[in-house]
Tab-separated table of C-alpha atoms and ligand atoms in Angstrom:
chain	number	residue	atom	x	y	z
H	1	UNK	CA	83.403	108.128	95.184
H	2	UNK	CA	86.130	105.055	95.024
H	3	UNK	CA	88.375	104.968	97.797
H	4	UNK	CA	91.378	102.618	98.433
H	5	UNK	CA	92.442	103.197	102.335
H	6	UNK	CA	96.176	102.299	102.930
H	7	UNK	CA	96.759	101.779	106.420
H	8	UNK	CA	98.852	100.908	109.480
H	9	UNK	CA	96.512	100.333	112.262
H	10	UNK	CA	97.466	102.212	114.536
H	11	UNK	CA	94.753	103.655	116.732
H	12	UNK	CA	94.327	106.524	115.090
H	13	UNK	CA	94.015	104.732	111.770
H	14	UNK	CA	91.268	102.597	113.523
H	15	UNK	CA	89.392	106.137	114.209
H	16	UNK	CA	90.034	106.795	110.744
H	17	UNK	CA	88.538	103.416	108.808
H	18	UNK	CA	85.463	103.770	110.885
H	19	UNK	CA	84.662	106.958	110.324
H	20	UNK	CA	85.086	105.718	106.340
H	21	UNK	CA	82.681	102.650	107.384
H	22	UNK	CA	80.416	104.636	109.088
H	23	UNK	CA	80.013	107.105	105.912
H	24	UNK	CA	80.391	105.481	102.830
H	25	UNK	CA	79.359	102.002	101.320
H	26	UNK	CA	81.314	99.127	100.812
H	27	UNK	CA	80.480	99.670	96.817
H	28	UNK	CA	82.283	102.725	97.406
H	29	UNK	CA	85.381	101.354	99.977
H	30	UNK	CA	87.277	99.128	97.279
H	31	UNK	CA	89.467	97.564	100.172
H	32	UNK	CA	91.952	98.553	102.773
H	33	UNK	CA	95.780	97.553	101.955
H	34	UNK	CA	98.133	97.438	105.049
H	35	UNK	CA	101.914	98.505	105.582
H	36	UNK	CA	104.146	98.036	107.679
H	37	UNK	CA	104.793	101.039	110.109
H	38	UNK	CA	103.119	101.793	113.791
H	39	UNK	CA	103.253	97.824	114.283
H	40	UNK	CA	104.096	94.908	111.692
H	41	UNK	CA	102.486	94.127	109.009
H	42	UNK	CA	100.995	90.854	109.766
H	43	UNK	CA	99.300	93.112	113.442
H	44	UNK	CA	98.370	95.961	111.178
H	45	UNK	CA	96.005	92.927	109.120
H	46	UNK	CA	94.799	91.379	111.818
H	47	UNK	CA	93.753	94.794	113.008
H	48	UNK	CA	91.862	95.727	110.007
H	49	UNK	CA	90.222	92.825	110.122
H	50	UNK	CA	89.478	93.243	113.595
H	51	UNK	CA	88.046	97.180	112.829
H	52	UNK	CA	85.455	95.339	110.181
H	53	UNK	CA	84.465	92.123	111.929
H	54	UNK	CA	83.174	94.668	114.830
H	55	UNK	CA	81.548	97.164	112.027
H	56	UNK	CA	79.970	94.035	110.575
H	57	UNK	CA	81.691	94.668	107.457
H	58	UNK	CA	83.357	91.949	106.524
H	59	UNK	CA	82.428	92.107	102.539
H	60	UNK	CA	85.069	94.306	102.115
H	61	UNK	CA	88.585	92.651	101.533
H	62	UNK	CA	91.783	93.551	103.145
H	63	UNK	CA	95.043	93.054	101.412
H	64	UNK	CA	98.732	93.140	102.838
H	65	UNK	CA	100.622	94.878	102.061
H	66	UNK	CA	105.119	95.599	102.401
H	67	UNK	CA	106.443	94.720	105.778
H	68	UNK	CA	109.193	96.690	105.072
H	69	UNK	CA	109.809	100.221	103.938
H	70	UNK	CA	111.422	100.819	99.961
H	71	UNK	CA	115.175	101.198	100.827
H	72	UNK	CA	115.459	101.168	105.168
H	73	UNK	CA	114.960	99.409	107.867
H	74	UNK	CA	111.311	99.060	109.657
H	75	UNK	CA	110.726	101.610	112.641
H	76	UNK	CA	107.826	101.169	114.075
H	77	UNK	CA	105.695	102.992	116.908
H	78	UNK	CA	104.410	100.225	119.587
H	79	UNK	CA	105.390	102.741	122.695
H	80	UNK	CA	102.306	104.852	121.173
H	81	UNK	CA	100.164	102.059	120.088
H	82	UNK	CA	100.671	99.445	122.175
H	83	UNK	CA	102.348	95.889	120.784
H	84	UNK	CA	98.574	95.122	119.316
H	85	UNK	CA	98.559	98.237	117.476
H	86	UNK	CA	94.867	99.391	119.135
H	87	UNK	CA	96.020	100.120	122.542
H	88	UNK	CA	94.292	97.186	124.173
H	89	UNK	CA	91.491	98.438	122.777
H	90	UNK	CA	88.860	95.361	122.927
H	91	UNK	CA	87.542	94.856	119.152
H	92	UNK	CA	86.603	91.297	118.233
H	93	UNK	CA	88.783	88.766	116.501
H	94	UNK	CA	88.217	88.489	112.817
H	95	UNK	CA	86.267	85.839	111.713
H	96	UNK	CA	87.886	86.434	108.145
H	97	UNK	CA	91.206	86.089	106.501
H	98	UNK	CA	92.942	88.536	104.136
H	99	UNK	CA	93.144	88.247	100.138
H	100	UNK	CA	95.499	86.330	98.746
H	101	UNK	CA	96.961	88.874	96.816
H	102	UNK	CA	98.932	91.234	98.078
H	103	UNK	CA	98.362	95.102	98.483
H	104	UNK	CA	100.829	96.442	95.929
H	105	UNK	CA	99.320	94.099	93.272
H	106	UNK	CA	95.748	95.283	94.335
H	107	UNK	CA	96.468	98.941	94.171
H	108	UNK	CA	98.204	98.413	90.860
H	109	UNK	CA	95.078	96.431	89.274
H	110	UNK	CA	92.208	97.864	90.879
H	111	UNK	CA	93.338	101.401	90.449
H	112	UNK	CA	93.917	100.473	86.613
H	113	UNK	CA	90.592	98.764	86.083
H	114	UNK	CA	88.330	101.114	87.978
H	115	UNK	CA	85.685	102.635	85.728
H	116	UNK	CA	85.654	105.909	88.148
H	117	UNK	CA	89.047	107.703	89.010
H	118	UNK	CA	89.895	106.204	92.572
H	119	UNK	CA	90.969	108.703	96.142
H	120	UNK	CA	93.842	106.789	98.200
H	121	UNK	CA	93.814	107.423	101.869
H	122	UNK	CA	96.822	107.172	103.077
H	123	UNK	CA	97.206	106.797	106.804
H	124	UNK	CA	101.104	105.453	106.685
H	125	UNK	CA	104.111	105.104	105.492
H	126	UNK	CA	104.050	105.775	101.661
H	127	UNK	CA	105.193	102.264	100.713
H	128	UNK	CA	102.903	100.263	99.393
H	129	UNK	CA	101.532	103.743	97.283
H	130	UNK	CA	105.120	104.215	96.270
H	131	UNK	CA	105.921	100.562	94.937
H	132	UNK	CA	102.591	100.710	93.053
H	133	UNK	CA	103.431	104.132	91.312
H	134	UNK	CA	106.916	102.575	90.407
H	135	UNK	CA	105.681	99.344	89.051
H	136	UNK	CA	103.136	101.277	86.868
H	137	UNK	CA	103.474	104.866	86.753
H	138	UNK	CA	100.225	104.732	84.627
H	139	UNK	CA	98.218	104.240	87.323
H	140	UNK	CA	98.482	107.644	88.324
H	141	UNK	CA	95.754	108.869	85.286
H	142	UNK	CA	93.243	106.765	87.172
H	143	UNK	CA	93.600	108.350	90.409
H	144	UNK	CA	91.244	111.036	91.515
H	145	UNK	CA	93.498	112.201	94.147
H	146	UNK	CA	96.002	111.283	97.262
H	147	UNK	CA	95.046	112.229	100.791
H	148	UNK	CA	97.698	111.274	103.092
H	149	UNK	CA	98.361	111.833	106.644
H	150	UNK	CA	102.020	112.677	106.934
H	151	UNK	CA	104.573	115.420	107.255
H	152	UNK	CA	104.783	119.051	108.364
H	153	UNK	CA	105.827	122.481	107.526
H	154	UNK	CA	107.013	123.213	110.953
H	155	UNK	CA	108.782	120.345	112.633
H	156	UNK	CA	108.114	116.448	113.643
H	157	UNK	CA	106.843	114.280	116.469
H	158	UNK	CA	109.812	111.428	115.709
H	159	UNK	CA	112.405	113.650	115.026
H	160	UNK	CA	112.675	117.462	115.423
H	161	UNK	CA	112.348	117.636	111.777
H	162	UNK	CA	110.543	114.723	110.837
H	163	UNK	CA	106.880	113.495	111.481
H	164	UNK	CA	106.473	109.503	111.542
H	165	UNK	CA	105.134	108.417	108.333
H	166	UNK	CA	107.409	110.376	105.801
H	167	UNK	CA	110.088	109.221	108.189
H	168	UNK	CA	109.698	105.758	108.039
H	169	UNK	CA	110.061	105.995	104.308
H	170	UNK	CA	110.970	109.425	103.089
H	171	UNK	CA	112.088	107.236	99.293
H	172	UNK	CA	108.360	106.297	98.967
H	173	UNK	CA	107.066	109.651	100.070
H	174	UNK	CA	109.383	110.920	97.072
H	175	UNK	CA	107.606	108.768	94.770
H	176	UNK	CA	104.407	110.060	95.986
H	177	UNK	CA	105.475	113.752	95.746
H	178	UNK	CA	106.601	113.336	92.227
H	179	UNK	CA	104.039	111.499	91.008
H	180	UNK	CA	102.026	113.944	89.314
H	181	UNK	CA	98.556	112.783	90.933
H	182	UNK	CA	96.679	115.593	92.987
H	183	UNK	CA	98.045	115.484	96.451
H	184	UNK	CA	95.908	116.239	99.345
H	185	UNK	CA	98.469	117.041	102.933
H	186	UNK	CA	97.125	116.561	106.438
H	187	UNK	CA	100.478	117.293	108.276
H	188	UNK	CA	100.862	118.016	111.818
H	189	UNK	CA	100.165	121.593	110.875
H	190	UNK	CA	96.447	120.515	110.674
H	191	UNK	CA	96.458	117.735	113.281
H	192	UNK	CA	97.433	119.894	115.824
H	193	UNK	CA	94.532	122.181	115.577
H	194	UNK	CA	91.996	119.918	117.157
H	195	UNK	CA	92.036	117.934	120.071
H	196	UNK	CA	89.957	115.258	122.033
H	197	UNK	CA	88.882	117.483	124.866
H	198	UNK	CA	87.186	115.440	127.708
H	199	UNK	CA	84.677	117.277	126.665
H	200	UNK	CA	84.564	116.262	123.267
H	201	UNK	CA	85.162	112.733	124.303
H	202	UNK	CA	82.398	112.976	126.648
H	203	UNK	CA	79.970	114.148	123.753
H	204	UNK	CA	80.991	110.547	121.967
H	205	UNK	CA	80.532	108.845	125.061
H	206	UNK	CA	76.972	109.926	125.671
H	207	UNK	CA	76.161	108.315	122.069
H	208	UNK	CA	76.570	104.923	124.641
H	209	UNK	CA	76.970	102.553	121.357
H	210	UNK	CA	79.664	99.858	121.555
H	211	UNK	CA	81.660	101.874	118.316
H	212	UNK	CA	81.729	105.228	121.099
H	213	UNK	CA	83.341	102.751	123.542
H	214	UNK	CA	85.785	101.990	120.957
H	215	UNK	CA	86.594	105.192	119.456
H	216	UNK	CA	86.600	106.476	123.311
H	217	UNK	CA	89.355	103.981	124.107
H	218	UNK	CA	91.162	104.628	121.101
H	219	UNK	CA	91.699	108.257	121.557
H	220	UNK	CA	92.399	108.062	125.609
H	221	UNK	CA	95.569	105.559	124.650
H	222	UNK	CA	97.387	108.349	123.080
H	223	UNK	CA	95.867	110.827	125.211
H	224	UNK	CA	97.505	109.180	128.675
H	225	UNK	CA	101.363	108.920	127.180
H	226	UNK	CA	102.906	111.196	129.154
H	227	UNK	CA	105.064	113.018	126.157
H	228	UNK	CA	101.110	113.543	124.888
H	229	UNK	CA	100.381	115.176	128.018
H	230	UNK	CA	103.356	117.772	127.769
H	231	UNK	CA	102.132	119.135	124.491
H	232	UNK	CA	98.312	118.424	125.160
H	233	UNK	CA	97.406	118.842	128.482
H	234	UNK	CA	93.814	117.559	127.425
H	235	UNK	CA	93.166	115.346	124.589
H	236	UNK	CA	95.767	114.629	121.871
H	237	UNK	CA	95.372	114.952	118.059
H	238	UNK	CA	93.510	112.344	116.385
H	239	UNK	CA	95.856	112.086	113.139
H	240	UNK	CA	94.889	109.960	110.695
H	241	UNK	CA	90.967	110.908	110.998
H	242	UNK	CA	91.459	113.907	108.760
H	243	UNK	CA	91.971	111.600	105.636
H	244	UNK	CA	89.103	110.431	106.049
H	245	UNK	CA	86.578	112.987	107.555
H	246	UNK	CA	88.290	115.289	105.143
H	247	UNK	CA	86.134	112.762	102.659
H	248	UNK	CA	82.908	113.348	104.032
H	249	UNK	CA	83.334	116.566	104.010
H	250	UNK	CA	85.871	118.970	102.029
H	251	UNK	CA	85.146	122.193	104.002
H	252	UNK	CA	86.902	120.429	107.001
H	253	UNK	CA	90.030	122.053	106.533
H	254	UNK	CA	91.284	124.297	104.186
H	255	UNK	CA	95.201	125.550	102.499
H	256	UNK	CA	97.325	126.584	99.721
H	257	UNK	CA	98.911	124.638	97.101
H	258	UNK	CA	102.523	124.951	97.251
H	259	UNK	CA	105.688	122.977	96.675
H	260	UNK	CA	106.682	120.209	99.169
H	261	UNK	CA	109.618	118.256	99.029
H	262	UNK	CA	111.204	115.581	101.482
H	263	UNK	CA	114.464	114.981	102.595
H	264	UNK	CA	116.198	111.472	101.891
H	265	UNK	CA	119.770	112.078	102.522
H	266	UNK	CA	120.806	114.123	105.759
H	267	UNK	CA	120.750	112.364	109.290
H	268	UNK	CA	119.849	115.318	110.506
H	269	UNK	CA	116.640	115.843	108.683
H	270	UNK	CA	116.036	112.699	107.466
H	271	UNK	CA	112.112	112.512	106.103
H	272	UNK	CA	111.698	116.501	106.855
H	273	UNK	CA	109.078	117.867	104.533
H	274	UNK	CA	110.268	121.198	102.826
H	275	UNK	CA	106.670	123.098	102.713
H	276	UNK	CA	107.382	126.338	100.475
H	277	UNK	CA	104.956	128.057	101.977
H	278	UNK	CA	106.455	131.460	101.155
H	279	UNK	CA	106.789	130.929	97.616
H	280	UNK	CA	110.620	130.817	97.623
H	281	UNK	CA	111.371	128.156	95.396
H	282	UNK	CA	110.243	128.152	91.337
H	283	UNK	CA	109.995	124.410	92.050
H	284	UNK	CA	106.460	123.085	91.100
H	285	UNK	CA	103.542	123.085	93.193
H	286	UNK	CA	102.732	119.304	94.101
H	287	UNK	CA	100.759	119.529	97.118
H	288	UNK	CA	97.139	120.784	98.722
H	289	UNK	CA	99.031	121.601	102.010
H	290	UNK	CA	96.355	121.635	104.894
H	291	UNK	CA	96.864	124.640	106.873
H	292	UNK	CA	93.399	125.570	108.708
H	293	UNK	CA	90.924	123.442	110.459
H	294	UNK	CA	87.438	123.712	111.994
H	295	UNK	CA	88.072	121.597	114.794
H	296	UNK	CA	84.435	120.906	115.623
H	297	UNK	CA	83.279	120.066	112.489
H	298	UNK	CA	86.014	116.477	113.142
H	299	UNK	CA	84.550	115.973	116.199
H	300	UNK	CA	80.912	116.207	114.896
H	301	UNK	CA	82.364	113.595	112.135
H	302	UNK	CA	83.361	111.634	114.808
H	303	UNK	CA	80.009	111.296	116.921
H	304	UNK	CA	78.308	110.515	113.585
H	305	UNK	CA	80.651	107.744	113.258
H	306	UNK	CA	79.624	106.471	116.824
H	307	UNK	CA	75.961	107.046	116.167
H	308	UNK	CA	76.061	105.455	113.026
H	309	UNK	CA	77.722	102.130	113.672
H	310	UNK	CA	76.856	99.460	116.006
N	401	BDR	C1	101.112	109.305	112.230
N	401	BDR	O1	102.025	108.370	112.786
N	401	BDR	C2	101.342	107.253	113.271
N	401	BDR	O2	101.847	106.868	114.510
N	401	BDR	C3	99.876	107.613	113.307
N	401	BDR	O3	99.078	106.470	113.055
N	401	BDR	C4	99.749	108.644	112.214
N	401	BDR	O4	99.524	108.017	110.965
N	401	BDR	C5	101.184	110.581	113.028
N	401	BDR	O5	102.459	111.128	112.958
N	402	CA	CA1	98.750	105.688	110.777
């Protein structure tokens, strides 16, 4: 396995990575690229670099990535993750600095040069994934798959049609549809089907290692927003950890493949996913959309992760 995780750190992102550091190697973790989307860029670096210094893994490089999306302005989320992107959330300060070069040049490069076909997480806005595909469409024969977090075949959390990341930049997530690589979906379709139960959380909590603090506080900041509570009286979804658990282990959810398209014009619908999942269209069928979960089989992914780092 070569993975590239493209990030906006984000608490649930920061479940996300460590469940990645906890399960695979850094031979296998080529770096983390950051965007611009739940916070700035320049946060969503530090924070990164924050998630490794307290893994203890700093040999594997960050790069940053756009600080803005292809063709809009920035909107970002700091009413769900707080202005430091991790909810208060106490990891260390990084005692390491990000690459020089920057993440669209990385993607382009290391994708190209990898001797084994490379899986992009994607845990935000398409961006930096959609610049690279633009810049060198051939990239896309060296890519094993894309497994993004993003969209949904029955309405958004930022708008009524629209979830966050394909809203932020619905031209990227074009690029990404079109591209012709194998596309993995998590939408909210998936990431509403299993919550952080306080019992759950509790069952990471017992593990009593500094990474259960962590991913304990991480979950609990989206957990005690008050539009969380209305939907999810207890727990909230933990998005972006399906990329990655879904990496560990493919049985975690299961779907259809089907056409998916995203809208990039109306106000009304602006970043709205268009999930055929009734076969209406002849359009082609782009995407491995997520439909069915086994909920515990995340959580079990997730007290691994706490057992298994420090
Ligand atoms: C997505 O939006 C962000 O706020 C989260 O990190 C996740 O990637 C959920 O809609
Ligand atoms: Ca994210």
């Amino acid at each position: 396995m070569r993975i590239i995780i493209d990030t906006d750190p984000g608490t649930d992102d920061a479940v996300a990575i460590l469940i990645a550091l906890a399960h695979f190697t850094d031979q296998e973790i080529l770096g983390i690229t950051t965007v611009a989307g739940n916070v700035g860029v320049k946060v969503g670096t530090k924070n990164a670099l924050r998630i490794l210094e307290h893994a203890g893994r700093n040999d594997i490089k960050v790069y940053e990535g756009e600080s803005a999306p292809l063709e809009r302005d920035l909107l970002t989320a700091e009413w769900v993750h707080g202005t430091d992107g991790l909810g208060g959330v106490p990891f260390p300060e990084p005692s390491k600095k990000e690459e020089q070069i920057d993440a669209v040049s990385f993607l382009k490069d290391s994708i190209l040069n990898s001797e084994e076909k490379v899986t992009i997480c994607v845990l935000g806005p398409m961006t930096n994934i959609g610049k690279a595909l633009l810049e060198k469409p051939e990239i896309v024969e060296n890519i094993e798959q894309i497994v993004f977090m993003g969209g949904s075949a029955t309405g958004g959390n930022t708008t009524p049609a629209a979830e966050f990341n394909i809203l932020v930049d619905p031209e990227a997530a074009d690029v990404v549809l079109h591209c012709g690589a194998k596309l993995v979906m998590m939408g909210l379709d998936v990431t509403h089907q299993a919550i952080s139960t306080s019992e759950r959380i509790q069952n990471i909590s017992d593990t009593k290692t500094k990474t259960s603090e962590l991913l304990v506080g991480l979950m609990s900041r989206l957990a005690n927003l008050e539009i969380v509570k209305k939907k999810f009286p207890d727990g909230t979804p933990v998005h972006d950890a399906f990329v990655t658990a879904y990496l560990v282990d493919n049985s975690l959810t299961t779907g259809n493949l089907v056409n998916v398209e995203v809208e990039t014009s109306s106000d009304l619908t602006l970043g709205q996913t268009v999930v055929d999942i009734n076969e209406i269209s002849e359009r082609d069928k782009n995407v491995h959309w997520m439909n069915l979960v086994d909920d515990n089989k995340l959580f079990s992914i997730i007290t691994k992760t706490s057992l298994t780092l420090p």
